[in-house]
Amino acid sequence: MLRLLTVALALAGAALAAQTVQGRVVDAASGAPLADVNVILGAIDRPGGGPYRATTDRSGNFEMQGVAEGTYIATYRARGYWSTYEPGDSRQPHYTVGASGAPPRLEAKLQPIPKLSGRVLDDEGNPVASASVRLFYQNGHCSLPSCFIRGRDLTTDSNGKFTTADFFSPGRWLAAAIAPQTFKAPPDRDQQKLTWMETFYPSAVDAQFASPVDVRAGLELPLVEIRLRAAPAFRLRGRVLDEKGNPAARAALALHNGLGAEMTANAGNDGSFEFAGVGPGEWRLSGTLLKDKIPLWVAQSMEVKDHDLADVRVRLTSPMRIHGHSVLEGPDGDRLPDQEPAGVVLNYDSGEWGQESIMPSRPIGLGDENGGFSLSLYPGRYHVSILEPPPPGYYVSAIVMGDRNALTPEGIEISSAAQELVIRYRSGGGTVRGKVENCGNSDVFLVPREAALRQPQFIRHAGCEAGGRFELGLVRPGQYFAFATSGDTGFLQMPDDDTLSRLATLVTVRDREPVTADVRIMQ
């Protein structure tokens, strides 16, 4: 009986602690109420708290009943609007629901996503119907041509026009167009057959010369008119072989130049293949074949200049398993007892061609029972990323494979499993503190001056405290650009080197030494 009474009292206490949370969502530009906004309230201080969900009515109001005691963050999703904060934004407000006192009232202003309109024309100004239009989002850590994030795919109407407001994030976007296969080929030039090239806005076949569109709330976007470019068409022929040099019959092949439409083919029984209509430039040929339940794979770069390529040979390889471990070091480099090993991911570097579309897997290594990690991968060049933050009191000091440094702009070439991949952590690090004038809810960022270190595990950030002060500890020794972002960005859009050199504060961090740096907001 006493146990039942205790359970009943506990349930009653929980019921009393639960409260009703209300709020309202409006358009940040017009102030008009927004209906049909999905509101999600998730707990951040205890697992399993929520999430609680609601949808706004015609007046923009919403209500959630029975919200348990705890601390929460709110997420808002509505078609045609950006959420106020990006996921993981440290400036996102926290709301406390307690057993006593009035529950919080949530107020949110969502930014309307601007609409982008444009059209695709051929080189004579005629509209291209059913053309594929691709929009590529350029974030701070990955920009064309070295890598890209595919954002949105569109198709032009009968007049060659397209329009969209489907941008998942504000920032710089590139637009590229590809003529449909049914579109008439360009006329021959000097008895040379031509093909339509993938063309970037406004009329560039090289992504490096494309004009990005700045998509941000409140901006009037330009009319994006893409005029297709034509170039000579060539053939690419060759054979694909297995590891023993035998013909790889029926191997699946793909030829692409990073961003354009992919050409695909299957090798014949003798391993032969052919691609037609290949324009000049850098191309990537990749292939795969399942043999004895093992996926063989290859990727090879080649350049097409002013003639056909014949007798191209590519050889498939099987995956190999490499091993690694993490090392904890004291301030003088002395090795300390290991703890749980780091998890790592190896990002295959295909140069200017983007991610390989048919690569069998993305190598990820998680800690095993032997205190290390292992990964199955194919020979190639890789960039190493660490999945977890460093152990408390440590920073990442080095990533090596044998005597080779993996922290270089070009990554590290892995062709053998003979050596281990080692993640080195060192205790200590420097401290950067300072002040940001008119900081508000801005964030301060430390970006390594060395390009090879501009990876998430080496870029540090912190919010401003009272009086605009900030402090970052356990910083890897080296030189950094220090700057603050305006409070309405919600994420880091990496400035280019010229902007960093002109507007950011250059800071030299030394081990176990504090350094003061007053930084400014970079607009």
Coordinates of C-alpha atoms in Angstrom, one line a residue:
M1 CA 0.0 0.0 0.0
L2 CA 2.8 2.4 0.9
R3 CA 4.5 1.7 -2.4
L4 CA 1.3 2.4 -4.3
L5 CA 0.8 5.6 -2.4
T6 CA 4.4 6.7 -3.2
V7 CA 3.9 6.0 -6.9
A8 CA 0.6 7.9 -6.9
L9 CA 2.2 10.9 -5.2
A10 CA 5.1 10.9 -7.7
L11 CA 2.6 10.8 -10.6
A12 CA 0.6 13.7 -9.1
G13 CA 3.8 15.7 -8.6
A14 CA 4.7 15.2 -12.3
A15 CA 1.3 16.3 -13.3
L16 CA 1.6 19.4 -11.3
A17 CA 5.0 20.2 -12.8
A18 CA 3.7 19.8 -16.4
Q19 CA 2.6 23.1 -17.9
T20 CA 1.0 24.5 -21.0
V21 CA 3.4 26.4 -23.3
Q22 CA 2.0 28.9 -25.7
G23 CA 3.5 31.1 -28.4
R24 CA 3.1 32.9 -31.7
V25 CA 5.0 32.9 -35.0
V26 CA 5.0 35.8 -37.5
D27 CA 6.6 36.8 -40.7
A28 CA 9.8 38.7 -39.9
A29 CA 9.4 41.1 -42.9
S30 CA 5.7 42.0 -42.7
G31 CA 4.8 41.0 -39.1
A32 CA 1.9 39.0 -40.4
P33 CA 0.9 35.9 -38.5
L34 CA 2.0 32.6 -40.0
A35 CA -0.3 29.6 -40.1
D36 CA 0.6 25.9 -40.5
V37 CA 4.1 26.4 -38.9
N38 CA 5.4 23.2 -37.3
V39 CA 6.8 23.9 -33.9
I40 CA 8.9 21.4 -32.1
L41 CA 10.0 21.7 -28.4
G42 CA 12.9 19.5 -27.5
A43 CA 14.5 19.0 -24.1
I44 CA 18.2 19.6 -23.8
D45 CA 18.8 18.7 -20.1
R46 CA 17.4 15.2 -19.9
P47 CA 17.1 12.4 -22.4
G48 CA 13.6 11.5 -23.5
G49 CA 12.1 14.9 -22.6
G50 CA 9.6 15.5 -25.4
P51 CA 9.7 16.3 -28.2
Y52 CA 6.4 18.2 -28.0
R53 CA 4.8 19.3 -31.3
A54 CA 2.2 21.9 -32.3
T55 CA 1.0 23.7 -35.5
T56 CA 0.2 27.3 -35.6
D57 CA -3.4 28.4 -36.4
R58 CA -4.5 31.3 -38.7
S59 CA -3.5 33.8 -36.1
G60 CA 0.0 32.3 -35.8
N61 CA -0.7 31.0 -32.3
F62 CA 0.2 27.5 -31.0
E63 CA -0.2 25.7 -27.7
M64 CA 1.5 22.6 -26.2
Q65 CA -0.1 20.9 -23.2
G66 CA 1.5 18.7 -20.6
V67 CA 5.1 19.9 -21.1
A68 CA 7.2 18.4 -18.4
E69 CA 9.6 20.3 -16.2
G70 CA 12.9 20.9 -18.0
T71 CA 14.9 23.2 -20.3
Y72 CA 14.0 23.3 -24.0
I73 CA 14.9 24.7 -27.4
A74 CA 12.2 25.4 -30.0
T75 CA 12.5 24.6 -33.7
Y76 CA 10.2 26.1 -36.4
R77 CA 9.6 24.7 -39.9
A78 CA 7.4 26.4 -42.5
R79 CA 7.4 26.1 -46.3
G80 CA 8.9 29.2 -47.8
Y81 CA 10.6 30.3 -44.6
W82 CA 14.0 29.8 -43.0
S83 CA 14.2 28.8 -39.4
T84 CA 15.5 31.6 -37.1
Y85 CA 18.5 29.5 -36.1
E86 CA 20.5 26.8 -37.7
P87 CA 20.7 23.4 -35.9
G88 CA 23.3 23.5 -33.2
D89 CA 23.5 27.3 -33.1
S90 CA 24.9 28.2 -29.7
R91 CA 22.7 31.4 -29.6
Q92 CA 19.5 29.5 -29.8
P93 CA 17.3 30.6 -26.8
H94 CA 16.6 28.1 -24.0
Y95 CA 13.2 28.0 -22.3
T96 CA 12.7 26.7 -18.8
V97 CA 9.5 25.0 -17.7
G98 CA 9.4 24.7 -14.0
A99 CA 7.1 23.4 -11.3
S100 CA 6.4 27.0 -10.1
G101 CA 6.0 30.3 -11.9
A102 CA 4.4 31.1 -15.2
P103 CA 5.4 29.0 -18.2
P104 CA 7.5 30.7 -20.9
R105 CA 5.7 32.3 -23.9
L106 CA 7.5 31.7 -27.2
E107 CA 7.7 34.4 -29.9
A108 CA 9.3 33.7 -33.2
K109 CA 9.9 35.6 -36.4
L110 CA 10.7 33.6 -39.5
Q111 CA 12.5 35.0 -42.5
P112 CA 10.8 34.6 -45.9
I113 CA 13.0 32.8 -48.5
P114 CA 13.5 35.0 -51.5
K115 CA 12.4 33.6 -54.9
L116 CA 15.0 33.0 -57.7
S117 CA 13.8 33.1 -61.3
G118 CA 15.7 32.6 -64.5
R119 CA 15.9 30.9 -67.9
V120 CA 18.2 28.8 -70.0
L121 CA 19.0 29.8 -73.6
D122 CA 21.2 28.3 -76.3
D123 CA 24.1 30.2 -77.8
E124 CA 21.7 32.0 -80.2
G125 CA 19.3 33.1 -77.5
N126 CA 16.6 30.5 -78.1
P127 CA 14.9 29.1 -75.0
V128 CA 15.9 25.5 -73.9
A129 CA 12.9 23.6 -72.7
S130 CA 13.3 20.7 -70.2
A131 CA 16.9 21.7 -69.4
S132 CA 18.2 20.5 -66.0
V133 CA 19.1 23.4 -63.7
R134 CA 21.2 22.5 -60.6
L135 CA 21.8 24.8 -57.7
F136 CA 24.9 24.3 -55.6
Y137 CA 25.2 25.6 -52.0
Q138 CA 28.7 27.0 -51.2
N139 CA 29.4 26.7 -47.5
G140 CA 32.5 27.8 -45.7
H141 CA 34.3 24.5 -45.6
C142 CA 33.5 23.2 -49.1
S143 CA 33.5 25.3 -52.2
L144 CA 33.6 24.7 -55.9
P145 CA 35.5 23.4 -57.7
S146 CA 37.3 21.2 -55.1
C147 CA 34.0 19.9 -53.6
F148 CA 30.4 20.7 -53.6
I149 CA 27.1 20.1 -51.9
R150 CA 24.3 19.4 -54.3
G151 CA 21.4 21.5 -53.3
R152 CA 18.4 21.5 -55.7
D153 CA 17.5 20.2 -59.1
L154 CA 15.0 22.0 -61.3
T155 CA 13.7 21.6 -64.9
T156 CA 12.9 24.5 -67.2
D157 CA 9.4 24.8 -68.7
S158 CA 8.5 25.0 -72.4
N159 CA 9.8 28.6 -72.5
G160 CA 13.1 27.7 -70.9
K161 CA 12.1 29.4 -67.6
F162 CA 12.5 28.2 -64.0
T163 CA 11.7 29.6 -60.6
T164 CA 12.2 28.4 -57.0
A165 CA 12.3 29.5 -53.4
D166 CA 13.5 26.1 -52.1
F167 CA 16.8 27.1 -50.5
F168 CA 17.6 25.2 -47.3
S169 CA 20.0 27.9 -46.1
P170 CA 21.0 31.5 -46.9
G171 CA 24.4 32.0 -48.5
R172 CA 26.1 31.8 -51.8
W173 CA 24.6 29.5 -54.5
L174 CA 25.8 28.6 -57.9
A175 CA 23.5 27.8 -60.8
A176 CA 24.3 25.4 -63.7
A177 CA 22.3 24.2 -66.7
I178 CA 22.5 21.1 -68.8
A179 CA 20.7 20.7 -72.1
P180 CA 18.4 17.6 -72.3
Q181 CA 19.5 14.7 -74.5
T182 CA 16.5 15.4 -76.8
F183 CA 17.7 19.0 -77.5
K184 CA 19.1 19.5 -81.0
A185 CA 22.9 19.3 -81.1
P186 CA 24.8 22.5 -82.0
P187 CA 25.8 22.8 -85.6
D188 CA 29.1 21.4 -86.7
R189 CA 32.0 23.8 -86.7
D190 CA 34.8 23.3 -89.3
Q191 CA 33.5 19.7 -89.9
Q192 CA 33.9 19.1 -86.1
K193 CA 30.9 17.8 -84.2
L194 CA 29.9 19.8 -81.2
T195 CA 28.2 19.0 -77.9
W196 CA 26.5 21.2 -75.3
M197 CA 28.5 21.7 -72.2
E198 CA 27.2 22.1 -68.7
T199 CA 27.2 25.8 -68.2
F200 CA 27.4 27.9 -65.1
Y201 CA 25.7 31.2 -64.6
P202 CA 26.1 33.4 -66.6
S203 CA 28.0 31.5 -69.3
A204 CA 31.0 29.6 -67.9
V205 CA 32.0 26.0 -68.4
D206 CA 34.4 26.2 -65.5
A207 CA 32.9 26.5 -62.1
Q208 CA 35.8 28.7 -61.0
F209 CA 34.5 31.5 -63.3
A210 CA 30.9 31.2 -62.3
S211 CA 29.0 34.1 -60.7
P212 CA 27.5 33.0 -57.4
V213 CA 24.0 34.4 -56.4
D214 CA 23.8 35.7 -52.8
V215 CA 20.6 34.3 -51.5
R216 CA 19.6 36.1 -48.2
A217 CA 16.5 37.3 -46.6
G218 CA 15.3 40.8 -47.8
L219 CA 17.5 40.7 -50.9
E220 CA 16.0 41.1 -54.4
L221 CA 17.6 38.3 -56.4
P222 CA 18.7 38.9 -60.0
L223 CA 17.2 37.2 -63.0
V224 CA 19.5 34.3 -63.6
E225 CA 19.9 33.8 -67.4
I226 CA 22.2 31.0 -68.4
R227 CA 23.4 30.9 -72.0
L228 CA 24.6 27.4 -72.9
R229 CA 28.1 26.9 -74.4
A230 CA 29.0 24.5 -77.1
A231 CA 32.4 22.7 -77.5
P232 CA 33.9 20.0 -79.7
A233 CA 32.7 16.4 -79.0
F234 CA 35.1 13.6 -78.8
R235 CA 35.1 9.8 -78.0
L236 CA 36.8 8.0 -75.2
R237 CA 37.5 4.3 -75.6
G238 CA 39.4 1.7 -73.5
R239 CA 39.3 -1.4 -71.4
V240 CA 38.7 -2.1 -67.8
L241 CA 40.6 -4.9 -66.0
D242 CA 40.4 -6.7 -62.7
E243 CA 43.2 -6.9 -60.1
K244 CA 44.9 -9.7 -62.0
G245 CA 44.8 -7.9 -65.3
N246 CA 41.9 -9.9 -66.8
P247 CA 39.0 -8.2 -68.6
A248 CA 36.4 -7.0 -66.1
A249 CA 33.3 -8.1 -68.0
R250 CA 30.1 -6.0 -67.4
A251 CA 31.8 -3.6 -65.0
A252 CA 29.6 -0.5 -64.4
L253 CA 31.3 2.7 -65.5
A254 CA 30.6 6.4 -65.0
L255 CA 32.2 9.3 -66.7
H256 CA 31.7 12.8 -65.3
N257 CA 33.4 16.2 -64.9
G258 CA 32.3 16.8 -61.3
L259 CA 29.0 18.6 -61.7
G260 CA 27.5 17.8 -65.1
A261 CA 25.3 15.0 -66.2
E262 CA 26.9 11.7 -65.7
M263 CA 27.6 9.4 -68.7
T264 CA 27.2 5.7 -67.8
A265 CA 28.1 2.5 -69.6
N266 CA 28.7 -1.2 -69.0
A267 CA 32.0 -2.8 -70.2
G268 CA 31.7 -5.6 -72.7
N269 CA 32.7 -9.2 -72.1
D270 CA 36.2 -8.2 -73.2
G271 CA 36.2 -5.3 -70.8
S272 CA 36.0 -2.7 -73.6
F273 CA 33.9 0.5 -73.2
E274 CA 33.2 3.7 -75.2
F275 CA 31.8 7.1 -74.4
A276 CA 30.7 9.5 -77.1
G277 CA 30.0 13.2 -77.0
V278 CA 32.8 14.0 -74.5
G279 CA 33.6 17.7 -74.3
P280 CA 37.2 19.0 -73.7
G281 CA 38.4 19.3 -70.1
E282 CA 39.2 17.3 -67.0
W283 CA 37.1 14.1 -66.6
R284 CA 36.8 11.4 -64.0
L285 CA 36.2 7.8 -65.0
S286 CA 35.1 5.5 -62.2
G287 CA 33.9 1.9 -62.2
T288 CA 32.8 -0.9 -59.9
L289 CA 32.3 -4.7 -60.2
L290 CA 31.1 -7.2 -57.6
K291 CA 33.4 -10.2 -57.8
D292 CA 33.2 -13.1 -55.4
K293 CA 31.0 -10.9 -53.2
I294 CA 33.8 -8.3 -53.0
P295 CA 33.1 -4.9 -54.6
L296 CA 36.1 -3.9 -56.8
W297 CA 36.4 -0.2 -57.6
V298 CA 38.5 2.3 -59.5
A299 CA 38.6 6.0 -60.2
Q300 CA 41.0 7.6 -62.7
S301 CA 41.4 11.2 -63.9
M302 CA 42.1 12.1 -67.5
E303 CA 42.1 15.2 -69.7
V304 CA 40.4 15.5 -73.0
K305 CA 42.0 18.1 -75.2
D306 CA 41.6 18.3 -79.0
H307 CA 41.2 14.6 -80.1
D308 CA 39.6 11.3 -79.2
L309 CA 41.2 9.2 -76.4
A310 CA 41.7 5.6 -77.3
D311 CA 43.2 2.6 -75.5
V312 CA 42.4 4.0 -72.0
R313 CA 43.2 1.3 -69.4
V314 CA 41.8 1.3 -65.9
R315 CA 42.3 -1.5 -63.3
L316 CA 39.9 -2.2 -60.5
T317 CA 41.1 -2.8 -56.9
S318 CA 39.6 -4.5 -53.9
P319 CA 39.4 -2.7 -50.5
M320 CA 42.1 -2.9 -47.9
R321 CA 41.8 -2.6 -44.1
I322 CA 44.0 -0.1 -42.4
H323 CA 44.4 0.3 -38.6
G324 CA 44.9 3.2 -36.3
H325 CA 44.9 4.4 -32.7
S326 CA 44.9 7.5 -30.7
V327 CA 47.7 8.7 -28.4
L328 CA 47.4 11.1 -25.4
E329 CA 50.5 13.1 -24.7
G330 CA 51.5 15.4 -21.9
P331 CA 52.8 18.9 -22.4
D332 CA 56.3 17.7 -23.0
G333 CA 55.2 14.9 -25.4
D334 CA 55.4 12.1 -22.9
R335 CA 52.8 9.4 -23.6
L336 CA 50.0 9.1 -21.1
P337 CA 47.6 6.2 -20.5
D338 CA 45.2 5.8 -23.4
Q339 CA 41.4 6.2 -23.1
E340 CA 38.7 5.3 -25.5
P341 CA 40.0 5.8 -29.1
A342 CA 38.7 8.5 -31.4
G343 CA 36.3 7.7 -34.2
V344 CA 37.5 8.9 -37.6
V345 CA 36.1 9.4 -41.1
L346 CA 38.3 9.5 -44.2
N347 CA 36.9 11.7 -46.9
Y348 CA 38.1 10.5 -50.3
D349 CA 39.6 13.4 -52.3
S350 CA 38.7 13.3 -56.0
G351 CA 40.3 16.7 -56.7
E352 CA 38.1 18.9 -58.8
W353 CA 35.5 16.2 -59.6
G354 CA 33.5 16.1 -56.4
Q355 CA 32.4 13.0 -54.6
E356 CA 32.6 9.7 -56.6
S357 CA 29.0 8.8 -57.4
I358 CA 29.6 5.1 -57.4
M359 CA 32.2 4.7 -54.7
P360 CA 31.2 1.6 -52.7
S361 CA 31.5 3.1 -49.2
R362 CA 32.7 6.1 -47.1
P363 CA 35.4 4.9 -44.8
I364 CA 34.4 5.4 -41.1
G365 CA 36.4 3.9 -38.2
L366 CA 35.0 3.6 -34.8
G367 CA 36.8 2.6 -31.6
D368 CA 37.2 -1.2 -31.1
E369 CA 37.8 -3.4 -28.1
N370 CA 41.5 -3.4 -28.7
G371 CA 41.8 0.4 -28.1
G372 CA 42.1 1.3 -31.8
F373 CA 40.1 1.6 -34.9
S374 CA 40.1 0.1 -38.4
L375 CA 38.7 1.2 -41.7
S376 CA 38.1 -0.6 -45.0
L377 CA 39.0 1.7 -47.9
Y378 CA 40.3 1.8 -51.5
P379 CA 43.7 3.2 -52.5
G380 CA 43.6 6.9 -53.0
R381 CA 44.0 10.3 -51.4
Y382 CA 42.1 11.1 -48.2
H383 CA 41.4 13.9 -45.8
V384 CA 41.0 12.8 -42.1
S385 CA 38.2 14.1 -39.9
I386 CA 37.6 13.2 -36.3
L387 CA 34.1 12.4 -35.2
E388 CA 34.3 13.3 -31.5
P389 CA 35.7 16.4 -29.7
P390 CA 39.1 15.9 -28.0
P391 CA 39.2 14.4 -24.5
P392 CA 38.7 17.1 -21.8
G393 CA 41.9 19.1 -21.4
Y394 CA 43.4 18.1 -24.8
Y395 CA 43.6 19.3 -28.3
V396 CA 44.4 17.5 -31.6
S397 CA 48.2 18.1 -32.1
A398 CA 48.8 15.8 -35.1
I399 CA 47.5 13.2 -37.5
V400 CA 50.1 11.0 -39.0
M401 CA 50.6 7.8 -40.9
G402 CA 54.0 6.5 -40.3
D403 CA 56.3 9.5 -40.8
R404 CA 53.8 11.2 -43.1
N405 CA 51.8 14.2 -42.0
A406 CA 48.1 13.9 -42.9
L407 CA 47.3 17.5 -42.0
T408 CA 48.2 19.0 -45.4
P409 CA 45.9 20.8 -48.0
E410 CA 46.3 17.8 -50.3
G411 CA 45.5 15.2 -47.7
I412 CA 47.4 11.9 -47.5
E413 CA 47.8 9.2 -50.2
I414 CA 47.0 5.8 -48.9
S415 CA 48.1 2.9 -51.1
S416 CA 49.1 0.3 -48.5
A417 CA 47.9 -1.0 -45.1
A418 CA 51.4 -1.4 -43.8
Q419 CA 51.3 1.7 -41.5
E420 CA 48.9 2.8 -38.9
L421 CA 47.0 6.0 -38.8
V422 CA 47.7 7.8 -35.5
I423 CA 45.7 10.6 -33.9
R424 CA 47.8 12.5 -31.4
Y425 CA 46.2 14.6 -28.6
R426 CA 48.3 16.8 -26.4
S427 CA 47.3 18.4 -23.1
G428 CA 47.4 22.1 -22.6
G429 CA 46.9 24.5 -25.5
G430 CA 46.6 28.2 -25.5
T431 CA 43.9 30.6 -24.4
V432 CA 42.4 33.4 -26.5
R433 CA 40.3 36.1 -24.8
G434 CA 39.2 39.5 -25.7
K435 CA 36.2 41.7 -26.4
V436 CA 33.8 42.4 -29.3
E437 CA 32.3 45.9 -29.5
N438 CA 28.5 45.8 -29.8
C439 CA 28.7 42.0 -29.7
G440 CA 25.0 41.3 -28.9
N441 CA 24.4 37.7 -29.7
S442 CA 27.3 37.3 -32.1
D443 CA 29.7 34.5 -32.1
V444 CA 33.5 34.8 -32.2
F445 CA 35.4 32.4 -34.5
L446 CA 39.1 31.3 -34.6
V447 CA 40.0 30.1 -38.1
P448 CA 43.5 28.6 -38.6
R449 CA 45.6 30.6 -41.0
E450 CA 47.0 27.4 -42.4
A451 CA 44.5 26.2 -45.0
A452 CA 45.0 22.5 -44.2
L453 CA 43.7 23.0 -40.7
R454 CA 40.4 24.6 -41.7
Q455 CA 38.4 21.6 -40.6
P456 CA 35.7 21.5 -38.0
Q457 CA 38.0 20.0 -35.3
F458 CA 40.4 23.0 -35.6
I459 CA 37.9 25.9 -36.0
R460 CA 36.8 27.2 -32.6
H461 CA 34.0 29.5 -31.7
A462 CA 32.3 30.9 -28.6
G463 CA 29.5 33.3 -27.8
C464 CA 30.0 36.7 -26.2
E465 CA 29.4 37.2 -22.5
A466 CA 28.6 40.4 -20.6
G467 CA 30.3 43.4 -22.0
G468 CA 31.1 41.6 -25.3
R469 CA 33.9 39.6 -23.6
F470 CA 34.8 36.1 -24.9
E471 CA 37.3 33.4 -24.0
L472 CA 38.4 30.2 -25.8
G473 CA 40.7 27.7 -24.1
L474 CA 42.5 24.5 -25.2
V475 CA 43.4 26.1 -28.5
R476 CA 46.0 24.3 -30.7
P477 CA 49.1 26.4 -30.9
G478 CA 49.5 28.3 -34.2
Q479 CA 48.2 31.4 -36.0
Y480 CA 44.5 32.1 -36.3
F481 CA 42.2 34.7 -37.9
A482 CA 39.8 35.9 -35.2
F483 CA 36.5 37.6 -36.1
A484 CA 32.9 37.8 -35.1
T485 CA 29.8 37.1 -37.2
S486 CA 26.7 39.3 -37.1
G487 CA 24.0 37.9 -34.9
D488 CA 21.5 37.1 -37.7
T489 CA 23.7 34.7 -39.6
G490 CA 23.3 31.6 -37.4
F491 CA 26.2 29.8 -39.1
L492 CA 29.7 30.4 -40.3
Q493 CA 30.0 31.4 -43.9
M494 CA 33.8 31.1 -44.4
P495 CA 35.2 34.4 -45.7
D496 CA 37.9 34.2 -48.4
D497 CA 41.6 34.7 -47.6
D498 CA 41.6 38.2 -48.8
T499 CA 38.7 39.2 -46.6
L500 CA 40.2 37.4 -43.6
S501 CA 43.6 39.2 -44.1
R502 CA 41.9 42.6 -44.3
L503 CA 39.2 42.4 -41.7
A504 CA 40.1 39.7 -39.2
T505 CA 42.6 40.0 -36.3
L506 CA 45.7 37.8 -36.7
V507 CA 46.3 35.9 -33.4
T508 CA 49.4 33.8 -32.5
V509 CA 48.5 31.1 -30.0
R510 CA 51.3 29.6 -27.8
D511 CA 51.0 26.6 -25.6
R512 CA 49.8 27.3 -22.0
E513 CA 49.9 31.1 -22.7
P514 CA 46.9 33.5 -22.7
V515 CA 46.7 36.0 -25.6
T516 CA 44.3 39.0 -25.8
A517 CA 42.7 39.9 -29.1
D518 CA 40.0 42.5 -29.6
V519 CA 38.0 41.5 -32.7
R520 CA 35.3 43.1 -34.8
I521 CA 32.1 41.9 -36.4
M522 CA 32.6 40.9 -40.0
Q523 CA 29.7 41.9 -42.1

